[in-house]
């Protein structure tokens, strides 16, 4: 494209030069960058990404194929046997691993819907105009800035069966006040999910809020003109407008929930029994306490594969069904 | 809670920190272990050196340890000891990674039950010449501690102190209930609980499901004459009749109404400090914390509710970290430091601990201290056998069984049988890994 549109101001100065400069080196358009330019811009990120993500991830595959205890002088190659052991429920690695995957699954199934819906409600509320709106926005986001250790220890004491404030106030209100929030099921899941929703809803709400503000007011106006009610406006204007963001929030929330570790580590210590021992907890224990890095790496990759499959499913579910065909036409 | 063991809150940071060191550790691979003990000299007159000293005294014991280190530094011109104190949980993840990467300390302190694990991983070196040099022999220690520091025919730790579980009781509550002497056996303990209840203390003895429940369980099994693990590390036996009896006793405290149900992590200790419960079992390192709280309390040995007097104990041990590339001056200076600390272990009693050496204990340093009655029962203190990797297995199995048993989610016998079988297969794997 460049040659056709180049009208160089210096052209008249070159005697006899009419049309494209024959024989001279190919000139780049002033707007087309040198081939290295994008890479140079990307370099700072790529160096970090390569060093701290790609390289370790690749090295992890290598580790997962070995009996890798870094305090031992040798790391014998064991092929796929770390993976095989995980698929053998009678092995010491397999049974506990799937138990922990199940715990992670339960937590994800319970927390993701709440973390998709509750923040949306909060965001819709925050999007309305009312006095003190900015203050409330800050209040909802506030827990998210606290660390997992802070919120976990805080709630561990609040939720304590015998000395906790939660049971105390339930008693004051005349409600059952002896629920073992952290040491019995299903109360322990309720606690972990509840605390996590309280802690992280601000993040999703902020993203929703930004997306809501992007939806053009004219669309609502037009819908109103056509006689759409509040629910219809939500269903046919708000939700479609949120679709791309909704997809991001869903994938992100699933991954965050599947990586849950700190809350159950600090609040329930994996209990009662092993019921809240999540996959990440199991992986950390295998790798960092038992020093079986090979097995831990294999577990990590299995968890990764599951998460990738889930993400793919979400992408497929959220695909823009109406827009697929027309868009293809435009592109071709 | 800022005590030796109550370090749950920081295990997360520990995991993160360990991940960081991991890359280093994993890459360096580690060369073949040469566990040649270094020769000992009780003085050091070489060039000035700085030695790195790692420990986990983050609680009330920390200032006392730092005081001793400062005193040592003042007395030794050419040796500077630099302390690095991290939480124990983090310590045990960090140390192997650091030593493997050649970034480890020269000298440090760890718990006696960790010695075998770290010896088997070549993280620490044997200290037999050091023990001989200081003149420490079996005569100066109880047989239990002397056996616990040996792994594979060599000794790996220089004992600093012993610290056991103790029974703490609220002296005000005892007075009101008309109990004049601390209970010592099953009958007097049951009697005390009844009197306390009669005096209006509804739940006089909160039974924890988590820490230190497993230590109470172990004490009970030992009292009955059982052994939780085969000493050769081949099998777990905490489902023996004595083990089942121990866990059933713990559960009965809840069933009989002496304890509320579902006591969650640390609640029993908080309740004791608040005066909501009259008796609690906890480590003697809590003494300074209880002193600060102003609670009217006293300490006594854990009563023999299930047979003979016996109680779980651990011990702080000086170790010499394995060096890929040893510096002779530093090794010599480290030994001088350990020898000096062992001599001064009497001062360490102020941190609530019991000096490990008989000669130091009998020198009068414990007179009038809270832990004195417990120190008198030192012959009843029991340690976990020196089996590599046992600590991790125990927290994965025994602790879960005890928690379930106390909470009532599984009957004690079922929980112990299931988890003991699991522990045995993990121990068999470890035996193969560490070459028996």
XYZ file of C-alpha atoms in Angstrom:
768
model
C 0.000 0.000 0.000
C 2.813 2.368 0.752
C 4.091 3.194 -2.741
C 0.724 4.209 -4.079
C 0.024 6.791 -1.420
C 3.473 8.244 -0.995
C 3.666 11.809 -2.182
C 6.941 12.854 -0.775
C 7.379 16.612 -0.406
C 10.980 16.283 -1.507
C 10.051 14.681 -4.817
C 10.414 17.797 -7.024
C 13.969 18.280 -5.802
C 15.042 15.049 -7.446
C 15.655 15.832 -11.065
C 13.840 13.624 -13.477
C 12.184 11.607 -10.798
C 8.699 10.893 -11.891
C 6.683 8.227 -10.239
C 8.172 5.670 -7.872
C 11.911 5.930 -7.394
C 13.173 3.054 -9.453
C 16.299 1.332 -8.286
C 16.419 3.091 -4.931
C 15.967 0.954 -1.798
C 12.411 0.224 -0.862
C 11.209 3.005 1.376
C 8.889 2.291 4.242
C 5.803 4.299 4.714
C 6.184 6.800 7.529
C 3.419 5.049 9.410
C 4.634 1.444 9.004
C 7.071 0.576 11.816
C 10.420 -1.152 11.469
C 10.024 -4.905 11.835
C 11.711 -4.878 15.242
C 9.611 -2.053 16.668
C 6.664 -4.101 17.982
C 9.050 -6.561 19.551
C 10.995 -3.779 21.205
C 7.800 -2.407 22.676
C 6.850 -5.871 23.859
C 10.319 -6.710 25.144
C 9.958 -5.542 28.752
C 6.820 -7.605 29.146
C 8.158 -10.581 27.206
C 11.311 -10.739 29.298
C 9.275 -10.873 32.495
C 6.640 -13.177 31.036
C 9.266 -15.508 29.623
C 11.380 -15.606 32.749
C 8.631 -15.945 35.286
C 5.840 -17.702 33.384
C 6.905 -19.479 30.206
C 10.226 -20.822 31.417
C 8.943 -22.124 34.764
C 5.881 -23.592 33.047
C 8.084 -25.464 30.604
C 10.446 -26.490 33.378
C 7.398 -27.743 35.308
C 6.597 -30.245 32.568
C 10.162 -31.490 32.773
C 9.921 -31.797 36.575
C 6.622 -33.669 36.351
C 8.388 -36.432 34.421
C 10.896 -37.019 37.221
C 10.966 -38.177 40.807
C 12.092 -34.693 41.740
C 13.161 -34.021 45.306
C 15.498 -31.067 45.108
C 17.296 -31.976 48.311
C 18.374 -35.260 46.747
C 21.451 -35.442 44.517
C 19.672 -37.273 41.706
C 16.273 -36.822 40.099
C 15.482 -40.093 38.353
C 13.421 -39.881 35.175
C 10.140 -41.697 35.721
C 8.245 -40.921 32.527
C 4.521 -40.567 33.034
C 4.351 -42.496 36.283
C 3.612 -39.360 38.330
C 0.517 -38.913 36.176
C -0.337 -42.604 36.295
C -0.189 -42.546 40.095
C -2.700 -39.698 40.112
C -5.137 -41.745 38.062
C -4.778 -44.698 40.409
C -7.207 -43.967 43.237
C -5.584 -46.582 45.483
C -2.164 -44.874 45.390
C -1.092 -42.505 48.154
C -1.029 -39.658 45.637
C -4.195 -40.375 43.628
C -6.809 -40.720 46.364
C -6.054 -37.498 48.249
C -5.575 -35.577 45.013
C -9.034 -36.311 43.643
C -10.473 -35.716 47.086
C -8.951 -32.248 46.952
C -10.088 -31.724 43.343
C -13.587 -32.538 44.517
C -13.295 -29.938 47.280
C -12.098 -27.381 44.737
C -15.005 -28.353 42.485
C -17.558 -27.915 45.245
C -16.154 -24.529 46.150
C -16.116 -23.390 42.518
C -19.675 -24.544 41.844
C -20.930 -22.798 44.970
C -19.004 -19.565 44.693
C -18.950 -18.755 40.965
C -22.714 -18.220 40.496
C -22.792 -15.989 43.564
C -19.740 -14.072 42.414
C -21.386 -13.488 39.034
C -24.820 -12.446 40.275
C -24.240 -10.574 43.531
C -21.643 -8.160 42.101
C -23.939 -7.503 39.129
C -26.676 -6.487 41.531
C -24.243 -4.278 43.408
C -23.014 -2.726 40.174
C -26.561 -1.968 38.972
C -27.230 -0.306 42.288
C -23.979 1.675 42.143
C -24.796 2.764 38.611
C -27.914 4.534 39.790
C -27.747 8.176 40.900
C -28.122 8.739 44.590
C -26.314 10.695 47.284
C -23.326 8.951 48.882
C -22.796 6.819 45.819
C -19.001 7.135 45.781
C -18.798 6.326 49.448
C -20.819 3.144 48.965
C -18.718 2.178 45.972
C -15.640 2.386 48.186
C -17.338 0.382 50.928
C -18.106 -2.495 48.593
C -14.607 -2.519 47.202
C -12.861 -2.139 50.566
C -12.579 -5.818 51.609
C -10.848 -6.639 48.336
C -7.810 -4.563 49.241
C -7.201 -6.687 52.354
C -4.930 -9.703 52.135
C -6.227 -13.235 52.378
C -4.417 -13.754 55.697
C -6.113 -10.713 57.201
C -9.645 -11.610 56.167
C -9.188 -15.283 57.045
C -7.917 -14.713 60.559
C -10.563 -12.039 61.061
C -13.390 -14.335 60.035
C -11.933 -17.321 61.833
C -12.478 -15.506 65.100
C -15.822 -14.001 64.088
C -17.134 -17.405 63.031
C -15.804 -19.363 65.983
C -18.511 -21.670 67.289
C -18.069 -20.890 70.964
C -16.383 -17.511 71.228
C -17.299 -15.924 67.895
C -19.359 -12.777 67.440
C -21.489 -14.256 64.662
C -22.979 -16.945 66.894
C -23.223 -14.459 69.739
C -25.393 -12.059 67.750
C -27.440 -14.901 66.287
C -28.170 -15.838 69.884
C -29.113 -12.272 70.764
C -31.599 -12.312 67.890
C -33.044 -15.566 69.170
C -31.707 -17.619 66.271
C -29.797 -20.913 66.581
C -26.425 -19.893 68.010
C -24.456 -23.121 68.089
C -23.689 -23.622 64.415
C -20.154 -24.949 64.052
C -19.259 -22.620 61.202
C -15.745 -23.914 60.700
C -15.801 -27.453 62.030
C -18.865 -29.066 60.501
C -20.320 -29.517 57.063
C -22.076 -28.006 55.205
C -21.548 -24.960 57.458
C -17.836 -24.865 56.633
C -18.563 -24.489 52.908
C -21.144 -21.833 53.652
C -18.520 -19.930 55.661
C -15.789 -20.239 53.063
C -18.067 -19.274 50.190
C -19.665 -16.459 52.167
C -16.344 -14.985 53.209
C -14.979 -15.264 49.680
C -18.011 -13.548 48.181
C -17.775 -10.774 50.779
C -14.069 -10.438 50.089
C -13.970 -10.436 46.282
C -17.347 -9.152 45.104
C -15.969 -5.622 44.921
C -13.588 -6.609 42.145
C -16.248 -8.063 39.876
C -18.617 -5.209 40.748
C -16.096 -2.609 39.600
C -15.654 -4.364 36.272
C -19.406 -4.642 35.805
C -19.803 -0.996 36.720
C -17.291 0.105 34.105
C -19.104 -1.971 31.493
C -22.500 -0.584 32.507
C -21.242 2.934 32.042
C -20.164 2.005 28.533
C -23.660 1.063 27.438
C -25.038 3.960 25.486
C -27.905 5.802 27.169
C -29.578 6.146 23.789
C -30.216 2.427 23.652
C -32.157 2.632 26.891
C -33.993 5.656 25.607
C -34.894 3.896 22.395
C -36.044 0.838 24.304
C -38.192 3.044 26.497
C -39.726 4.685 23.443
C -40.624 1.243 22.190
C -42.384 0.632 25.478
C -39.879 -1.752 27.090
C -40.237 -2.214 30.852
C -37.394 -2.302 33.338
C -36.948 -6.041 33.049
C -37.060 -5.937 29.259
C -34.482 -3.151 29.211
C -32.245 -5.237 31.479
C -32.770 -8.369 29.437
C -32.384 -6.823 25.977
C -30.091 -3.855 26.521
C -28.032 -4.348 29.660
C -27.229 -8.056 29.360
C -26.210 -7.985 25.668
C -24.143 -4.908 26.408
C -22.370 -6.753 29.193
C -21.692 -9.904 27.194
C -17.961 -9.464 26.478
C -17.292 -8.357 30.026
C -19.464 -11.133 31.402
C -17.306 -13.646 29.598
C -14.136 -12.211 31.094
C -15.657 -12.084 34.563
C -16.881 -15.676 34.303
C -13.556 -17.113 33.175
C -11.640 -15.059 35.678
C -13.924 -15.981 38.565
C -13.765 -19.684 37.738
C -9.976 -19.597 37.714
C -9.798 -17.594 40.930
C -12.208 -19.952 42.686
C -10.391 -23.025 41.477
C -7.194 -21.570 42.894
C -8.699 -21.108 46.359
C -6.125 -21.846 49.011
C -5.664 -19.272 51.744
C -9.215 -19.198 53.088
C -9.509 -22.915 53.800
C -5.869 -23.117 54.815
C -6.289 -20.509 57.510
C -9.955 -20.753 58.459
C -10.659 -24.479 58.491
C -7.174 -25.944 58.046
C -8.682 -28.229 55.434
C -11.219 -29.577 57.912
C -13.479 -30.979 59.090
C -11.654 -34.112 58.050
C -10.188 -33.292 54.665
C -13.403 -31.882 53.253
C -12.119 -28.360 52.551
C -8.601 -29.308 51.532
C -8.416 -27.802 48.054
C -6.294 -28.874 45.102
C -3.869 -25.986 45.537
C -3.448 -26.891 49.195
C -2.706 -30.445 48.242
C -0.218 -29.344 45.584
C 1.593 -27.000 47.966
C 1.792 -29.690 50.598
C 3.109 -32.326 48.195
C 5.697 -30.021 46.695
C 6.793 -27.867 49.604
C 6.330 -30.040 52.688
C 6.884 -33.512 51.288
C 9.350 -32.189 48.682
C 7.782 -34.316 45.939
C 8.024 -31.717 43.229
C 7.449 -34.217 40.415
C 4.102 -35.350 41.727
C 3.119 -31.781 42.634
C 3.960 -30.592 39.119
C 1.878 -33.370 37.602
C -1.060 -32.323 39.796
C -0.654 -28.717 38.692
C -0.831 -29.696 35.047
C -3.949 -31.769 35.566
C -5.584 -28.805 37.296
C -4.436 -26.560 34.430
C -5.942 -28.868 31.828
C -9.259 -28.899 33.668
C -9.253 -25.102 33.887
C -8.396 -24.735 30.213
C -11.270 -27.031 29.287
C -13.626 -25.027 31.494
C -12.454 -21.753 29.969
C -12.976 -23.127 26.471
C -16.489 -24.148 27.454
C -17.219 -20.652 28.740
C -15.901 -19.067 25.543
C -18.126 -21.376 23.546
C -21.182 -20.630 25.679
C -20.661 -16.889 25.391
C -19.943 -16.855 21.685
C -21.866 -14.156 19.841
C -24.427 -16.381 18.166
C -26.221 -13.685 16.139
C -23.075 -11.957 15.029
C -21.100 -14.933 13.870
C -22.293 -15.103 10.267
C -22.395 -11.430 9.320
C -18.992 -10.838 10.859
C -17.470 -13.656 8.876
C -18.819 -12.088 5.706
C -17.251 -8.777 6.519
C -13.910 -10.378 7.152
C -13.771 -12.475 3.995
C -0.788 -15.642 68.559
C 2.876 -15.129 68.892
C 4.277 -18.336 70.190
C 6.631 -21.026 69.107
C 4.088 -23.257 67.454
C 1.084 -21.083 66.816
C 2.269 -19.977 63.467
C -0.580 -20.932 61.220
C -1.060 -17.410 59.935
C 2.277 -17.302 58.269
C 2.315 -20.659 56.600
C 0.912 -19.006 53.532
C 3.785 -16.563 53.297
C 6.034 -19.486 54.004
C 4.694 -21.320 51.004
C 5.165 -18.284 48.828
C 8.674 -17.684 50.116
C 9.582 -21.313 49.593
C 8.356 -21.148 46.021
C 10.777 -18.300 45.493
C 13.750 -20.177 46.849
C 12.626 -23.245 45.016
C 13.847 -22.166 41.622
C 17.331 -21.771 43.046
C 17.153 -25.064 44.861
C 15.794 -26.929 41.904
C 18.432 -25.640 39.525
C 21.474 -26.272 41.651
C 20.548 -29.935 41.881
C 22.690 -30.555 44.930
C 25.887 -32.541 44.903
C 26.440 -35.851 46.603
C 26.261 -35.428 50.342
C 29.522 -35.662 52.165
C 28.465 -35.919 55.741
C 31.885 -35.756 57.344
C 31.642 -34.263 60.816
C 34.008 -31.362 61.396
C 36.661 -31.480 64.100
C 35.996 -29.473 67.244
C 37.994 -26.796 68.962
C 36.536 -24.850 71.900
C 38.303 -21.617 71.051
C 38.549 -19.712 67.834
C 41.520 -17.430 67.167
C 41.381 -17.115 63.391
C 40.458 -14.006 61.414
C 37.226 -12.194 62.224
C 34.215 -14.029 60.829
C 30.498 -13.457 60.654
C 28.346 -16.528 61.031
C 24.724 -16.822 59.998
C 22.463 -18.200 62.685
C 18.907 -19.187 61.750
C 16.117 -19.893 64.186
C 12.364 -19.653 64.579
C 12.068 -17.880 67.917
C 9.447 -15.378 66.825
C 7.386 -15.499 70.010
C 8.058 -14.465 73.589
C 11.234 -16.521 73.434
C 12.748 -14.305 70.719
C 14.058 -11.454 72.909
C 15.718 -13.928 75.291
C 17.514 -15.625 72.423
C 18.636 -12.312 70.973
C 19.915 -11.321 74.423
C 22.095 -14.415 74.543
C 23.391 -13.758 71.021
C 24.248 -10.162 71.938
C 26.092 -11.373 75.010
C 28.042 -13.881 72.921
C 28.975 -11.216 70.394
C 30.170 -8.922 73.165
C 32.382 -11.631 74.624
C 33.907 -12.729 71.311
C 35.897 -10.142 69.400
C 36.533 -12.090 66.239
C 33.116 -13.743 65.888
C 29.938 -11.908 64.936
C 26.760 -13.948 65.031
C 24.034 -12.634 62.774
C 20.564 -13.906 63.665
C 17.892 -14.546 61.108
C 14.574 -15.326 62.737
C 11.631 -16.644 60.713
C 8.471 -18.480 61.764
C 9.105 -22.195 62.302
C 6.741 -23.326 59.566
C 8.516 -21.104 57.072
C 11.864 -22.120 58.529
C 11.422 -25.803 57.693
C 10.498 -25.050 54.094
C 13.171 -22.451 53.594
C 16.122 -24.234 55.163
C 16.397 -27.243 52.780
C 15.990 -24.976 49.768
C 18.605 -22.516 51.024
C 21.132 -25.171 52.009
C 20.723 -27.004 48.705
C 21.311 -23.731 46.879
C 24.415 -23.035 48.973
C 22.702 -20.075 50.632
C 22.059 -21.712 53.969
C 23.159 -20.609 57.435
C 26.252 -21.823 59.267
C 24.389 -22.810 62.363
C 20.791 -22.872 63.543
C 18.183 -24.284 65.860
C 15.461 -26.747 64.951
C 13.079 -29.083 66.742
C 14.315 -32.525 67.646
C 11.692 -34.288 65.522
C 12.976 -32.444 62.441
C 16.589 -33.622 62.815
C 16.159 -36.994 61.126
C 14.279 -35.531 58.175
C 16.937 -32.926 57.566
C 19.777 -35.379 58.200
C 18.314 -37.756 55.629
C 18.125 -34.866 53.167
C 21.740 -33.840 53.899
C 20.596 -30.451 55.070
C 22.472 -30.772 58.356
C 25.760 -32.426 59.309
C 26.515 -34.768 62.212
C 27.778 -33.132 65.405
C 29.395 -36.020 67.266
C 32.839 -34.344 67.561
C 31.137 -31.176 68.792
C 29.224 -33.116 71.457
C 32.436 -34.880 72.490
C 34.327 -31.601 72.474
C 31.840 -29.840 74.749
C 31.905 -32.921 76.908
C 28.245 -33.739 76.437
C 27.465 -37.378 77.040
C 24.379 -39.498 77.592
C 24.790 -38.930 81.344
C 23.787 -35.277 81.037
C 20.451 -36.018 79.315
C 17.422 -38.193 79.730
C 17.657 -41.347 77.596
C 14.605 -40.219 75.603
C 16.282 -37.061 74.334
C 19.641 -38.722 73.766
C 17.983 -41.363 71.566
C 15.924 -38.792 69.712
C 18.927 -36.896 68.334
C 20.476 -39.980 66.758
C 19.859 -40.868 63.141
C 21.606 -43.643 61.246
C 24.291 -44.093 63.893
C 25.276 -40.437 64.206
C 24.010 -37.550 66.307
C 22.758 -34.419 64.616
C 21.714 -32.046 67.363
C 23.120 -30.343 70.436
C 20.173 -30.185 72.849
C 19.369 -26.725 74.151
C 16.102 -27.286 75.995
C 13.109 -29.518 76.338
C 9.561 -28.229 76.229
C 6.538 -30.368 76.888
C 2.822 -30.077 77.092
C 1.666 -28.856 80.478
C -1.603 -28.555 82.321
C -2.521 -24.955 83.024
C -5.274 -24.233 85.490
C -7.020 -21.150 86.745
C -6.111 -20.882 90.412
C -9.140 -18.716 91.185
C -11.509 -21.330 89.754
C -9.721 -24.082 91.653
C -10.020 -22.143 94.876
C -13.740 -21.572 94.419
C -14.254 -25.245 93.610
C -12.323 -26.229 96.729
C -9.548 -28.034 94.861
C -6.338 -27.719 96.808
C -3.943 -29.767 94.710
C -3.428 -30.087 90.984
C -4.921 -33.389 89.737
C -2.363 -36.016 88.829
C -4.298 -39.067 87.645
C -7.616 -40.177 86.150
C -9.560 -40.114 89.413
C -8.337 -36.795 90.716
C -8.780 -35.228 87.276
C -12.382 -36.433 86.949
C -13.013 -35.312 90.500
C -11.631 -31.860 89.758
C -13.852 -31.503 86.669
C -16.940 -32.433 88.692
C -16.057 -30.000 91.461
C -15.487 -27.224 88.952
C -18.856 -27.880 87.355
C -20.486 -27.935 90.775
C -18.867 -24.566 91.480
C -20.644 -23.147 88.451
C -18.013 -23.492 85.738
C -20.146 -25.124 83.081
C -17.336 -26.096 80.702
C -14.183 -26.459 82.805
C -12.033 -28.216 80.177
C -12.433 -27.223 76.523
C -11.309 -30.044 74.279
C -9.580 -28.756 71.143
C -9.954 -30.546 67.823
C -6.890 -28.912 66.322
C -3.571 -27.955 67.796
C -2.576 -29.178 70.445
C -5.128 -31.999 70.240
C -2.716 -34.391 68.530
C -0.130 -33.792 71.259
C -2.741 -34.605 73.900
C -3.606 -37.726 71.940
C 0.040 -38.828 71.741
C 0.507 -38.215 75.462
C -2.532 -40.381 76.162
C -1.328 -43.224 73.984
C 2.079 -43.152 75.647
C 0.428 -43.099 79.072
C -1.420 -46.277 78.204
C 1.868 -47.885 77.175
C 1.325 -47.666 73.414
C 3.641 -46.413 70.687
C 2.186 -44.302 67.846
C 4.867 -45.360 65.358
C 7.213 -48.297 64.933
C 10.608 -46.846 65.872
C 12.169 -48.193 62.666
C 9.720 -46.063 60.685
C 8.025 -49.015 59.034
C 4.474 -48.566 60.296
C 2.016 -46.330 62.093
C 0.375 -47.825 65.147
C -1.723 -45.015 66.486
C -4.804 -47.181 66.033
C -3.606 -49.538 68.787
C -5.893 -50.209 71.753
C -4.047 -47.505 73.736
C -4.494 -45.033 70.880
C -8.206 -45.737 70.615
C -8.538 -45.378 74.387
C -6.753 -42.036 74.211
C -9.024 -40.587 71.528
C -12.131 -42.031 73.162
C -11.165 -40.286 76.395
C -10.786 -36.992 74.527
C -14.190 -37.405 72.919
C -15.744 -38.385 76.266
C -14.806 -34.974 77.670
C -17.153 -33.485 75.061
C -19.829 -36.178 75.430
C -19.824 -35.813 79.216
C -20.378 -32.097 78.908
C -17.071 -30.886 80.361
C -16.300 -29.226 77.038
C -18.512 -27.531 74.485
C -18.696 -29.291 71.130
C -16.859 -28.042 68.046
C -14.030 -26.149 69.689
C -12.314 -24.536 66.709
C -8.661 -23.628 66.262
C -7.164 -21.805 69.272
C -10.578 -21.258 70.902
C -9.691 -23.325 73.964
C -6.646 -21.167 74.659
C -8.521 -17.914 74.154
C -11.243 -19.238 76.458
C -8.654 -20.084 79.107
C -7.141 -16.626 78.934
C -10.611 -15.104 79.242
C -11.413 -17.237 82.270
C -14.181 -19.037 80.361
C -12.573 -22.402 81.029
C -10.618 -23.626 84.036
C -8.103 -26.126 82.649
C -6.247 -26.303 79.367
C -3.291 -28.309 78.093
C -0.736 -26.337 76.147
C 2.998 -25.994 75.629
C 5.177 -24.570 78.382
C 6.354 -21.852 75.986
C 2.967 -20.203 76.613
C 4.113 -19.267 80.095
C 5.342 -15.805 79.130
C 2.122 -15.110 77.274
C 0.049 -16.138 80.288
C 2.264 -14.095 82.606
C 1.578 -11.024 80.471
C -2.164 -11.671 80.516
C -2.346 -11.230 84.281
C -4.497 -14.350 84.655
C -4.322 -16.124 88.029
C -2.905 -19.430 86.848
C -0.476 -22.207 87.681
C 1.126 -25.005 85.709
C 1.453 -28.683 86.543
C 2.481 -31.826 84.671
C -0.182 -33.305 82.400
C -2.082 -35.763 84.639
C -1.800 -39.477 83.925
C -5.432 -39.966 82.968
C -4.776 -43.106 80.917
C -2.131 -44.975 82.880
C 1.435 -44.105 83.714
C 2.748 -40.544 83.743
C 3.876 -39.646 80.195
C 3.723 -36.497 78.118
C 4.593 -35.339 74.621
C 7.665 -33.158 74.465
C 9.947 -31.600 71.917
C 13.350 -30.033 72.177
C 15.277 -27.225 70.532
C 18.501 -28.469 69.015
C 21.492 -26.628 67.645
C 22.529 -27.971 64.269
C 25.365 -27.333 61.835
C 24.032 -26.737 58.356
C 25.557 -28.734 55.527
C 27.936 -26.632 53.422
C 28.605 -27.422 49.792
C 31.819 -25.478 50.128
C 32.749 -25.303 53.807
C 34.759 -22.400 55.202
C 36.917 -23.819 57.994
C 36.935 -20.591 59.998
C 33.162 -20.378 59.965
C 32.760 -24.012 60.926
C 35.130 -23.535 63.858
C 33.419 -20.312 64.969
C 29.990 -21.956 64.726
C 31.115 -24.715 67.029
C 32.432 -22.209 69.546
C 29.047 -20.497 69.413
C 27.093 -23.719 69.999
C 29.371 -24.752 72.852
C 28.935 -21.340 74.489
C 25.151 -21.452 74.103
C 25.025 -24.906 75.623
C 26.970 -23.588 78.625
C 24.554 -20.694 78.965
C 21.371 -22.718 78.494
C 20.439 -21.900 82.081
C 19.628 -18.318 81.067
C 17.318 -19.740 78.427
C 15.019 -20.947 81.232
C 13.703 -17.383 81.422
C 12.048 -17.984 78.069
C 9.809 -20.561 79.746
C 11.898 -23.511 78.614
C 13.564 -26.310 80.557
C 17.328 -26.640 79.963
C 18.112 -29.996 78.396
C 21.269 -30.599 80.407
C 20.863 -32.250 83.780
C 23.864 -30.344 85.134
C 22.252 -27.017 84.179
C 18.797 -27.997 85.439
C 20.106 -28.966 88.849
C 22.072 -25.721 89.182
C 19.056 -23.907 90.570
C 18.095 -21.895 87.472
C 14.561 -23.314 87.619
C 13.936 -22.573 91.285
C 10.731 -20.637 91.713
C 9.861 -20.610 88.003
C 6.420 -21.570 86.725
C 7.856 -24.492 84.789
C 9.696 -25.988 87.768
C 7.001 -28.609 88.592
C 7.031 -29.675 84.953
C 10.806 -29.850 84.825
C 10.697 -32.242 87.747
C 8.720 -34.627 85.548
C 11.356 -34.626 82.796
C 11.779 -38.385 82.929
C 8.193 -38.803 81.764
C 8.713 -36.706 78.609
C 8.461 -38.572 75.328
C 9.649 -37.625 71.859
C 8.617 -38.766 68.423
C 10.990 -41.379 67.015
C 13.695 -40.089 64.613
C 11.954 -41.152 61.413
C 12.569 -38.944 58.350
C 9.482 -37.247 56.978
C 7.306 -38.291 59.920
C 6.155 -34.762 60.730
C 4.498 -34.247 57.366
C 2.828 -37.657 57.498
C 1.561 -36.984 61.001
C -0.114 -33.725 60.030
C -1.709 -35.445 57.024
C -3.079 -38.423 58.930
C -2.942 -38.521 62.734
C -3.999 -34.894 63.142
C -6.981 -35.448 60.838
C -8.008 -38.584 62.749
C -7.775 -36.811 66.102
C -9.747 -33.811 64.840
C -12.495 -36.030 63.423
C -12.604 -38.089 66.597
C -12.965 -35.046 68.849
C -15.508 -33.376 66.564
C -17.463 -36.616 66.359
C -17.509 -36.735 62.564
C -15.992 -40.214 62.659
C -15.991 -42.676 65.585
C -12.503 -42.602 67.187
C -11.671 -46.193 66.288
C -12.712 -45.823 62.638
C -10.831 -42.570 62.219
C -7.657 -43.956 63.763
C -7.776 -47.219 61.815
C -8.308 -45.485 58.483
C -5.680 -42.818 59.016
C -3.171 -45.220 60.526
C -3.372 -47.402 57.420
C -2.845 -44.329 55.288
C 0.121 -43.258 57.413
C 1.660 -46.717 57.126
C 1.630 -46.648 53.339
C 3.158 -43.159 53.359
C 5.820 -44.348 55.801
C 6.627 -47.331 53.597
C 7.113 -44.989 50.660
C 9.402 -42.807 52.751
C 11.380 -45.802 53.919
C 12.053 -46.685 50.283
C 12.873 -43.057 49.465
C 15.332 -42.568 52.313
C 16.869 -45.986 51.940
C 15.626 -47.394 55.234
